[in-house]
CSV table of C-alpha atoms and ligand atoms in Angstrom, one decimal:
chain,number,residue,atom,x,y,z
O,3,MET,CA,4.1,-4.7,-56.1
O,4,ASP,CA,7.1,-5.6,-54.0
O,5,TYR,CA,5.6,-5.7,-50.5
O,6,SER,CA,8.8,-7.0,-48.9
O,7,GLU,CA,10.7,-3.9,-49.9
O,8,ALA,CA,8.3,-1.7,-47.8
O,9,PHE,CA,8.8,-3.9,-44.7
O,10,ARG,CA,12.6,-3.9,-45.2
O,11,GLU,CA,12.6,-0.1,-45.5
O,12,ALA,CA,10.6,0.2,-42.3
O,13,LEU,CA,13.0,-2.0,-40.5
O,14,ASP,CA,16.1,-0.3,-42.0
O,15,LYS,CA,14.7,3.0,-40.7
O,16,VAL,CA,14.5,1.9,-37.0
O,17,HIS,CA,18.0,0.3,-37.3
O,18,ALA,CA,19.5,3.5,-38.7
O,19,GLU,CA,18.0,5.5,-35.9
O,20,GLY,CA,19.4,3.1,-33.3
O,21,ARG,CA,16.0,2.3,-32.0
O,22,TYR,CA,15.5,-1.2,-33.2
O,23,ARG,CA,14.1,-3.1,-30.2
O,24,VAL,CA,15.6,-6.4,-29.1
O,25,PHE,CA,13.7,-8.3,-26.4
O,26,ALA,CA,15.7,-10.0,-23.6
O,27,ASP,CA,14.6,-13.6,-23.1
O,28,LEU,CA,14.1,-13.7,-19.3
O,29,LYS,CA,12.8,-16.1,-16.7
O,30,ARG,CA,12.1,-14.8,-13.2
O,31,HIS,CA,13.6,-16.8,-10.3
O,32,CYS,CA,10.3,-17.0,-8.4
O,33,GLY,CA,11.0,-16.6,-4.7
O,34,SER,CA,14.2,-14.5,-5.3
O,35,PHE,CA,13.0,-11.7,-7.5
O,36,PRO,CA,14.6,-9.5,-8.9
O,37,GLY,CA,16.9,-12.4,-9.8
O,38,ALA,CA,16.2,-14.0,-13.3
O,39,THR,CA,17.8,-16.1,-15.9
O,40,TRP,CA,18.6,-14.5,-19.3
O,41,THR,CA,18.8,-16.9,-22.2
O,42,ARG,CA,21.3,-15.4,-24.7
O,43,PRO,CA,20.6,-15.5,-28.5
O,44,ASP,CA,23.0,-18.5,-28.7
O,45,GLY,CA,21.0,-20.5,-26.2
O,46,THR,CA,23.4,-20.2,-23.3
O,47,GLU,CA,22.2,-18.8,-20.0
O,48,GLN,CA,23.2,-16.2,-17.5
O,49,ASP,CA,21.9,-15.1,-14.1
O,50,VAL,CA,20.9,-11.4,-14.0
O,51,VAL,CA,19.3,-8.9,-11.7
O,52,VAL,CA,16.3,-7.2,-13.2
O,53,TRP,CA,16.3,-3.4,-12.7
O,54,CYS,CA,13.4,-2.3,-14.9
O,55,SER,CA,10.4,-4.4,-14.0
O,56,ASN,CA,7.1,-2.7,-13.5
O,57,ASP,CA,6.2,-5.5,-11.0
O,58,TYR,CA,7.3,-2.7,-8.7
O,59,LEU,CA,6.6,-4.4,-5.4
O,60,GLY,CA,7.4,-8.0,-6.4
O,61,GLN,CA,3.7,-9.0,-6.0
O,62,GLY,CA,4.0,-11.3,-9.0
O,63,GLU,CA,5.7,-13.8,-6.7
O,64,ASN,CA,3.9,-13.1,-3.5
O,65,PRO,CA,2.6,-16.5,-2.4
O,66,VAL,CA,-0.7,-14.8,-1.4
O,67,VAL,CA,-1.1,-13.9,-5.1
O,68,THR,CA,0.2,-17.1,-6.7
O,69,ASP,CA,-1.7,-19.4,-4.4
O,70,ALA,CA,-4.9,-17.5,-5.2
O,71,MET,CA,-4.2,-18.0,-8.9
O,72,LYS,CA,-3.5,-21.7,-8.5
O,73,ARG,CA,-6.6,-22.2,-6.5
O,74,ALA,CA,-8.7,-20.4,-9.1
O,75,ILE,CA,-7.3,-22.6,-11.9
O,76,ASP,CA,-8.2,-25.7,-9.8
O,77,GLU,CA,-11.7,-24.4,-9.1
O,78,ALA,CA,-12.6,-22.8,-12.4
O,79,GLY,CA,-10.2,-23.8,-15.1
O,80,ALA,CA,-8.0,-21.8,-17.4
O,81,GLY,CA,-10.0,-19.3,-19.5
O,82,SER,CA,-13.1,-17.3,-18.8
O,83,GLY,CA,-14.9,-18.8,-21.7
O,84,GLY,CA,-16.3,-15.7,-23.3
O,85,THR,CA,-17.0,-12.0,-23.4
O,86,ARG,CA,-18.5,-10.5,-20.3
O,87,ASN,CA,-21.9,-10.7,-21.9
O,88,ILE,CA,-21.5,-14.3,-23.1
O,89,ALA,CA,-20.5,-16.5,-20.2
O,90,GLY,CA,-17.4,-14.6,-19.3
O,91,THR,CA,-18.5,-12.9,-16.1
O,92,THR,CA,-17.3,-15.2,-13.4
O,93,HIS,CA,-17.7,-14.6,-9.7
O,94,TYR,CA,-14.0,-13.7,-9.6
O,95,HIS,CA,-14.6,-10.8,-12.0
O,96,VAL,CA,-17.6,-9.5,-9.9
O,97,GLU,CA,-15.6,-9.7,-6.7
O,98,LEU,CA,-12.6,-7.9,-8.2
O,99,GLU,CA,-14.7,-5.1,-9.5
O,100,ALA,CA,-16.2,-4.6,-6.1
O,101,GLU,CA,-12.8,-4.6,-4.5
O,102,LEU,CA,-11.5,-2.0,-7.1
O,103,ALA,CA,-14.5,0.3,-6.4
O,104,ASP,CA,-13.7,0.1,-2.7
O,105,LEU,CA,-10.0,0.8,-3.3
O,106,HIS,CA,-10.8,4.1,-5.0
O,107,GLY,CA,-13.8,5.0,-2.9
O,108,LYS,CA,-16.1,4.8,-5.9
O,109,GLN,CA,-19.5,3.3,-6.5
O,110,ALA,CA,-18.4,0.9,-9.3
O,111,ALA,CA,-15.5,-0.4,-11.3
O,112,LEU,CA,-15.1,-2.0,-14.7
O,113,LEU,CA,-12.5,-4.5,-15.8
O,114,PHE,CA,-10.7,-4.5,-19.2
O,115,THR,CA,-8.1,-6.9,-20.6
O,116,SER,CA,-5.3,-4.3,-20.0
O,117,GLY,CA,-4.6,-0.8,-18.8
O,118,TYR,CA,-4.0,0.1,-22.5
O,119,VAL,CA,-7.4,-1.1,-23.5
O,120,SER,CA,-9.1,0.6,-20.5
O,121,ASN,CA,-7.7,4.0,-21.6
O,122,GLU,CA,-8.3,3.4,-25.3
O,123,ALA,CA,-11.8,2.1,-24.8
O,124,SER,CA,-13.0,4.5,-22.1
O,125,LEU,CA,-11.7,7.7,-23.6
O,126,SER,CA,-13.0,7.0,-27.1
O,127,THR,CA,-16.4,6.0,-25.6
O,128,LEU,CA,-16.7,9.2,-23.6
O,129,TYR,CA,-16.9,11.2,-26.9
O,130,ARG,CA,-19.9,9.0,-27.9
O,131,ILE,CA,-21.6,9.6,-24.6
O,132,LEU,CA,-20.9,13.3,-24.4
O,133,PRO,CA,-21.5,14.8,-27.9
O,134,GLY,CA,-19.2,17.8,-28.6
O,135,LEU,CA,-16.8,16.7,-25.8
O,136,ILE,CA,-13.5,18.5,-25.7
O,137,VAL,CA,-10.7,16.6,-24.0
O,138,PHE,CA,-7.8,18.6,-22.5
O,139,SER,CA,-4.9,16.2,-22.5
O,140,ASP,CA,-1.4,16.5,-20.9
O,141,ALA,CA,1.3,16.6,-23.5
O,142,LEU,CA,3.1,13.6,-22.0
O,143,ASN,CA,0.0,11.4,-21.6
O,144,HIS,CA,0.6,7.7,-22.4
O,145,ASN,CA,0.0,6.4,-25.9
O,146,SER,CA,-3.1,4.5,-24.8
O,147,MET,CA,-4.8,7.8,-23.8
O,148,ILE,CA,-3.7,9.6,-26.9
O,149,SER,CA,-5.0,6.7,-29.0
O,150,GLY,CA,-8.4,6.8,-27.2
O,151,ILE,CA,-8.7,10.6,-27.6
O,152,ARG,CA,-7.7,10.4,-31.3
O,153,THR,CA,-10.1,7.7,-32.0
O,154,GLY,CA,-13.0,9.4,-30.3
O,155,GLY,CA,-12.4,13.0,-30.8
O,156,ARG,CA,-10.3,13.8,-33.8
O,157,GLU,CA,-10.2,17.6,-33.7
O,158,GLN,CA,-12.0,17.8,-30.4
O,159,ARG,CA,-8.9,17.8,-28.2
O,160,ARG,CA,-6.5,20.4,-26.7
O,161,VAL,CA,-3.1,19.4,-25.6
O,162,PHE,CA,-1.7,21.4,-22.6
O,163,ARG,CA,2.0,21.6,-21.8
O,164,HIS,CA,3.1,18.9,-19.4
O,165,ASN,CA,2.0,19.6,-15.9
O,166,ASP,CA,1.5,23.2,-16.8
O,167,LEU,CA,-1.8,24.3,-15.1
O,168,ALA,CA,-1.5,27.9,-16.3
O,169,HIS,CA,-1.6,26.6,-19.9
O,170,LEU,CA,-4.4,24.2,-19.1
O,171,GLU,CA,-6.4,27.2,-17.7
O,172,GLU,CA,-5.7,29.2,-20.8
O,173,LEU,CA,-7.1,26.4,-23.0
O,174,LEU,CA,-10.1,25.9,-20.8
O,175,ALA,CA,-10.9,29.6,-20.7
O,176,ALA,CA,-10.7,29.8,-24.5
O,177,ALA,CA,-13.0,26.8,-25.1
O,178,ASP,CA,-16.7,27.1,-25.8
O,179,ARG,CA,-18.3,27.5,-22.4
O,180,ALA,CA,-21.2,25.3,-23.2
O,181,ALA,CA,-19.2,22.3,-24.5
O,182,PRO,CA,-18.7,19.3,-22.2
O,183,LYS,CA,-15.1,19.1,-21.1
O,184,LEU,CA,-12.8,16.4,-19.7
O,185,ILE,CA,-9.3,16.9,-18.3
O,186,ALA,CA,-7.2,13.7,-18.9
O,187,LEU,CA,-3.9,13.3,-17.1
O,188,GLU,CA,-1.7,10.8,-15.3
O,189,SER,CA,-0.6,11.0,-11.7
O,190,VAL,CA,2.9,9.5,-11.9
O,191,TYR,CA,4.5,10.0,-15.3
O,192,SER,CA,6.5,6.8,-15.8
O,193,MET,CA,9.4,8.0,-17.9
O,194,ASP,CA,10.3,11.2,-16.0
O,195,GLY,CA,9.0,10.1,-12.6
O,196,ASP,CA,7.3,13.4,-11.9
O,197,ILE,CA,3.8,13.7,-10.3
O,198,ALA,CA,0.9,15.9,-11.4
O,199,ASP,CA,-0.7,18.6,-9.2
O,200,LEU,CA,-4.0,16.9,-8.6
O,201,ARG,CA,-5.4,19.5,-6.3
O,202,GLY,CA,-4.7,22.2,-8.8
O,203,THR,CA,-6.2,20.2,-11.6
O,204,VAL,CA,-9.4,19.5,-9.6
O,205,ALA,CA,-9.7,23.2,-8.7
O,206,LEU,CA,-9.5,24.1,-12.4
O,207,ALA,CA,-12.0,21.4,-13.4
O,208,LYS,CA,-14.5,22.9,-10.9
O,209,THR,CA,-14.0,26.4,-12.1
O,210,TYR,CA,-14.5,25.5,-15.7
O,211,GLY,CA,-17.1,22.7,-15.3
O,212,ALA,CA,-14.9,20.0,-16.6
O,213,MET,CA,-14.8,16.3,-15.7
O,214,THR,CA,-11.5,14.7,-14.7
O,215,TYR,CA,-10.0,11.4,-15.9
O,216,LEU,CA,-6.9,10.2,-14.1
O,217,ASP,CA,-4.5,7.4,-15.1
O,218,GLU,CA,-3.0,6.0,-11.9
O,219,VAL,CA,-1.3,3.1,-13.7
O,220,HIS,CA,2.1,3.9,-12.1
O,221,ALA,CA,0.7,4.7,-8.7
O,222,VAL,CA,-2.0,2.1,-7.7
O,223,GLY,CA,-0.7,-0.2,-5.0
O,224,MET,CA,2.2,2.2,-4.3
O,225,TYR,CA,0.8,5.5,-3.1
O,226,GLY,CA,-1.9,6.3,-0.5
O,227,PRO,CA,-2.4,4.5,2.8
O,228,ARG,CA,-4.2,1.6,1.1
O,229,GLY,CA,-2.5,1.8,-2.3
O,230,GLY,CA,-5.4,3.8,-3.8
O,231,GLY,CA,-2.8,5.9,-5.7
O,232,VAL,CA,-1.7,9.6,-5.6
O,233,ALA,CA,-5.3,10.8,-5.5
O,234,GLU,CA,-5.7,8.9,-2.3
O,235,ARG,CA,-2.4,10.2,-0.9
O,236,ASP,CA,-3.4,13.8,-1.8
O,237,GLY,CA,-6.9,13.5,-0.5
O,238,VAL,CA,-8.7,14.2,-3.8
O,239,MET,CA,-9.9,10.7,-4.8
O,240,GLY,CA,-13.5,11.7,-4.3
O,241,GLU,CA,-13.1,14.7,-6.6
O,242,ILE,CA,-11.7,12.8,-9.6
O,243,ASP,CA,-14.5,11.6,-11.8
O,244,ILE,CA,-12.9,8.6,-13.4
O,245,ILE,CA,-9.8,6.8,-12.1
O,246,GLU,CA,-8.0,4.4,-14.4
O,247,GLY,CA,-5.5,1.8,-13.3
O,248,THR,CA,-3.7,-1.5,-14.2
O,249,LEU,CA,-3.5,-4.8,-12.5
O,250,ALA,CA,-0.2,-5.4,-14.3
O,251,LYS,CA,2.3,-3.3,-12.4
O,252,ALA,CA,2.3,-3.0,-8.6
O,253,PHE,CA,-0.4,-5.6,-8.3
O,254,GLY,CA,1.8,-8.0,-10.2
O,255,VAL,CA,-0.8,-9.6,-12.5
O,256,MET,CA,-2.5,-8.4,-15.7
O,257,GLY,CA,-5.6,-6.4,-16.7
O,258,GLY,CA,-6.9,-2.9,-16.5
O,259,TYR,CA,-9.9,-1.0,-15.1
O,260,ILE,CA,-11.7,2.2,-14.4
O,261,ALA,CA,-13.5,3.2,-11.2
O,262,ALA,CA,-16.2,5.9,-11.1
O,263,ASP,CA,-19.8,6.7,-10.2
O,264,ALA,CA,-22.1,3.7,-11.0
O,265,MET,CA,-23.9,5.6,-13.8
O,266,ILE,CA,-20.6,6.5,-15.6
O,267,VAL,CA,-19.3,2.9,-15.3
O,268,ASP,CA,-22.6,1.5,-16.5
O,269,ALA,CA,-22.6,3.8,-19.6
O,270,ILE,CA,-19.0,2.9,-20.5
O,271,ARG,CA,-19.9,-0.8,-19.9
O,272,SER,CA,-22.8,-0.4,-22.4
O,273,TYR,CA,-21.0,1.5,-25.2
O,274,ALA,CA,-17.2,0.7,-25.1
O,275,ASP,CA,-16.3,-1.7,-28.0
O,276,GLY,CA,-13.0,-2.5,-26.3
O,277,PHE,CA,-14.9,-3.8,-23.3
O,278,ILE,CA,-17.9,-5.5,-25.1
O,279,PHE,CA,-16.2,-7.4,-28.0
O,280,THR,CA,-13.4,-9.2,-26.3
O,281,THR,CA,-13.0,-12.2,-24.0
O,282,SER,CA,-12.7,-11.3,-20.3
O,283,ILE,CA,-9.6,-12.0,-18.4
O,284,PRO,CA,-9.1,-15.5,-17.0
O,285,PRO,CA,-10.5,-16.2,-13.6
O,286,ALA,CA,-7.0,-16.9,-12.2
O,287,LEU,CA,-5.9,-13.4,-13.2
O,288,ALA,CA,-8.9,-11.9,-11.5
O,289,ALA,CA,-8.3,-14.0,-8.4
O,290,GLY,CA,-4.6,-13.1,-8.2
O,291,ALA,CA,-5.4,-9.4,-8.6
O,292,LEU,CA,-8.0,-9.6,-6.0
O,293,ALA,CA,-5.6,-11.2,-3.5
O,294,SER,CA,-2.9,-8.7,-4.4
O,295,ILE,CA,-5.1,-5.6,-3.9
O,296,ARG,CA,-6.4,-6.9,-0.6
O,297,TRP,CA,-2.9,-7.7,0.7
O,298,LEU,CA,-1.5,-4.4,-0.4
O,299,LYS,CA,-4.3,-2.5,1.3
O,300,GLU,CA,-3.1,-3.9,4.6
O,301,HIS,CA,0.7,-3.7,4.0
O,302,ASP,CA,1.6,0.0,4.0
O,303,GLU,CA,5.1,-1.0,5.2
O,304,VAL,CA,5.9,-2.4,1.7
O,305,ARG,CA,5.2,1.1,0.2
O,306,ARG,CA,7.5,2.7,2.8
O,307,VAL,CA,10.4,0.3,1.9
O,308,HIS,CA,9.7,0.9,-1.8
O,309,GLN,CA,10.1,4.6,-1.4
O,310,GLU,CA,13.2,4.2,0.7
O,311,ARG,CA,14.9,1.9,-1.9
O,312,ALA,CA,14.2,4.4,-4.7
O,313,ALA,CA,15.5,7.4,-2.6
O,314,THR,CA,18.6,5.4,-1.7
O,315,LEU,CA,19.4,4.5,-5.3
O,316,LYS,CA,18.8,8.1,-6.5
O,317,ALA,CA,21.2,9.3,-3.8
O,318,ARG,CA,23.9,6.8,-4.7
O,319,LEU,CA,23.8,7.5,-8.4
O,320,ARG,CA,23.9,11.2,-7.8
O,321,LYS,CA,26.9,10.8,-5.4
O,322,ALA,CA,28.7,9.0,-8.3
O,323,GLY,CA,27.9,12.0,-10.6
O,324,LEU,CA,25.5,10.1,-12.7
O,325,PRO,CA,22.7,12.2,-14.2
O,326,VAL,CA,19.5,11.1,-12.5
O,327,LEU,CA,16.6,13.3,-13.9
O,328,GLU,CA,15.8,16.0,-11.5
O,329,SER,CA,12.1,15.7,-12.4
O,330,SER,CA,11.7,12.4,-10.5
O,331,VAL,CA,9.9,12.8,-7.2
O,332,SER,CA,8.6,9.2,-7.3
O,333,HIS,CA,9.8,5.6,-7.2
O,334,ILE,CA,11.1,5.8,-10.8
O,335,VAL,CA,14.8,6.5,-11.3
O,336,PRO,CA,15.6,7.7,-14.8
O,337,VAL,CA,19.2,8.3,-15.8
O,338,ALA,CA,19.8,10.5,-18.8
O,339,VAL,CA,22.0,9.3,-21.7
O,340,GLY,CA,20.7,11.5,-24.5
O,341,ASP,CA,21.7,9.4,-27.4
O,342,PRO,CA,19.9,6.2,-28.7
O,343,VAL,CA,23.1,4.4,-29.8
O,344,HIS,CA,24.9,5.0,-26.5
O,345,CYS,CA,21.7,4.1,-24.6
O,346,LYS,CA,21.4,0.8,-26.4
O,347,MET,CA,25.1,0.1,-26.1
O,348,ILE,CA,25.2,0.7,-22.3
O,349,SER,CA,22.2,-1.5,-21.8
O,350,ASP,CA,23.7,-4.3,-23.9
O,351,ILE,CA,27.0,-4.2,-22.0
O,352,LEU,CA,25.3,-4.0,-18.6
O,353,LEU,CA,23.4,-7.2,-19.4
O,354,SER,CA,26.3,-9.2,-21.0
O,355,ASP,CA,29.2,-8.1,-18.8
O,356,PHE,CA,27.6,-7.1,-15.5
O,357,GLY,CA,24.4,-9.2,-15.3
O,358,VAL,CA,22.3,-6.1,-15.0
O,359,TYR,CA,19.1,-5.9,-17.0
O,360,VAL,CA,17.8,-2.4,-17.7
O,361,GLN,CA,16.3,-1.8,-21.2
O,362,PRO,CA,17.1,1.4,-23.1
O,363,ILE,CA,14.3,3.9,-23.4
O,364,ASN,CA,14.4,5.5,-26.8
O,365,TYR,CA,12.1,7.4,-29.2
O,366,PRO,CA,9.1,7.1,-29.6
O,367,THR,CA,8.7,6.3,-25.9
O,368,VAL,CA,10.6,9.5,-25.0
O,369,PRO,CA,11.5,12.5,-27.3
O,370,ARG,CA,14.7,12.2,-29.3
O,371,GLY,CA,17.7,13.5,-27.5
O,372,THR,CA,16.3,12.5,-24.1
O,373,GLU,CA,17.1,8.8,-24.3
O,374,ARG,CA,17.6,7.2,-20.9
O,375,LEU,CA,17.9,4.2,-18.7
O,376,ARG,CA,14.9,3.8,-16.4
O,377,PHE,CA,15.5,2.0,-13.1
O,378,THR,CA,12.7,0.8,-10.9
O,379,PRO,CA,14.2,-0.4,-7.6
O,380,GLY,CA,11.8,-2.4,-5.5
O,381,PRO,CA,11.7,-3.6,-1.9
O,382,ALA,CA,13.9,-6.7,-2.9
O,383,HIS,CA,16.8,-4.8,-4.4
O,384,THR,CA,19.5,-5.0,-1.8
O,385,ASP,CA,22.3,-2.5,-0.9
O,386,ALA,CA,24.8,-5.0,-2.4
O,387,MET,CA,22.9,-5.0,-5.7
O,388,MET,CA,22.9,-1.2,-5.7
O,389,ASP,CA,26.7,-1.2,-5.1
O,390,HIS,CA,27.2,-3.5,-8.1
O,391,LEU,CA,24.9,-1.4,-10.3
O,392,VAL,CA,26.5,2.0,-9.4
O,393,GLN,CA,30.0,0.5,-10.1
O,394,ALA,CA,28.9,-0.9,-13.4
O,395,LEU,CA,27.4,2.4,-14.5
O,396,GLU,CA,30.5,4.4,-13.4
O,397,THR,CA,32.7,2.0,-15.5
O,398,LEU,CA,30.4,2.3,-18.5
O,399,TRP,CA,30.0,6.1,-18.3
O,400,THR,CA,33.8,6.3,-18.5
O,401,HIS,CA,34.0,3.7,-21.3
O,402,CYS,CA,31.4,5.5,-23.4
O,403,ASN,CA,32.8,8.9,-22.6
O,404,ILE,CA,29.5,10.3,-21.5
O,405,LYS,CA,29.4,13.5,-19.4
O,406,ARG,CA,28.7,13.3,-15.8
O,407,VAL,CA,26.8,15.8,-13.6
O,408,GLY,CA,28.8,18.7,-12.4
O,409,GLY,CA,31.1,18.6,-15.4
O,410,VAL,CA,32.9,15.5,-14.2
O,411,ALA,CA,33.6,14.5,-17.7
O,412,ALA,CA,34.8,11.0,-18.2
E,13,LIG,N1,-1.1,4.0,-18.8
E,13,LIG,C1,0.2,4.3,-18.6
E,13,LIG,C2,0.6,5.6,-18.1
E,13,LIG,C3,1.2,3.3,-18.9
E,13,LIG,O1,2.5,3.6,-18.7
E,13,LIG,C4,0.8,2.0,-19.3
E,13,LIG,C5,1.8,1.0,-19.6
E,13,LIG,O2,2.9,1.0,-19.4
E,13,LIG,C6,-0.6,1.8,-19.6
E,13,LIG,C7,-1.5,2.8,-19.3
E,13,LIG,C8,-1.0,0.5,-20.1
E,13,LIG,O3,-1.1,-0.4,-19.0
E,13,LIG,P1,-1.1,-2.0,-19.3
E,13,LIG,O4,0.4,-2.3,-19.3
E,13,LIG,O5,-1.8,-2.6,-18.2
E,13,LIG,O6,-1.7,-2.2,-20.6
């Protein structure tokens, strides 16, 4: 059998569809984020401004965070040394879980090696703990949730139209009344920038006796007076059964978690393969995340600047006739392109000719025909950087002959 032919065909397919992914080789300028050095494929270097980092608040270079990480390495070394059960539960992990439980007003929290793993492991495990469980999943839920639901439930899932509570209610009403039920959704949807109706979801969950599972990956650190997420902002944190989050985005480090009642956390801790059979995160990551969460709890002003920067960029792009997705009511600024080849080409030219780094978002991350550029302005993006970005985009929209909003065709 010619195995190499199968691999070549798989690659040819993504090339032909214009969605072959090329990673930019970047190095952050620590202390002057979002500045970074891009190493070109030929080995030469160029200074660029990063416009698509999920280190939304720049916490990855906050000295409070980096000092805590350095201290932890000096005190406890590099790796954790094992799974949580076998020497891998350090004091840093214990403290961090307590801090996360407090952040979300829950009795307990459980750390995973990433947000992806926390969703995958927790959702698949819930099917084992609750036989006959039906998960009601938003159509735009992240791949990690879908993967957990598929692994655990196979046919025991119902997909409701994105943010459509009427459809969710229809599906809940049609399901076996006696079956255990879980509604799984995100708060901030990271590709469209829209936000779920958490109050409405909680009300439906109560009516139909369902549990709720909320992915706050794109909200923790950024929403709510202490950075507890949209559920905190909307006053429903206590009514969501399981809150899932990441340490890798606004907290600037790496790792994932769930927070819930102690019994729920204990059960998932005891059954989830993705928790049990893997080495725990290094002490330095736990220490950095702990410092970051504590600092952000006390610095609501960073959240206000963040929202202002996002609103300002949206307004500037719209003024220039560039198609910012109307759906976005959050810090995420998606600009529609609608074609994978154009999207990649614009992103390439922005990087090479303008020193602007924003990666193209193509299928399968978003549906075909909705390809886009996704900007994530942070507190450190200045007005001058925005001027430069808008000018560059205007030039490229003209160059690529892409339609502008309001029929201002280039
Ligand atoms: N959930 C959502 C909604 C995400 O967008 C992501 C990653 O982008 C994850 C979970 C996974 O989080 P992590 O990057 O920590 O693995």
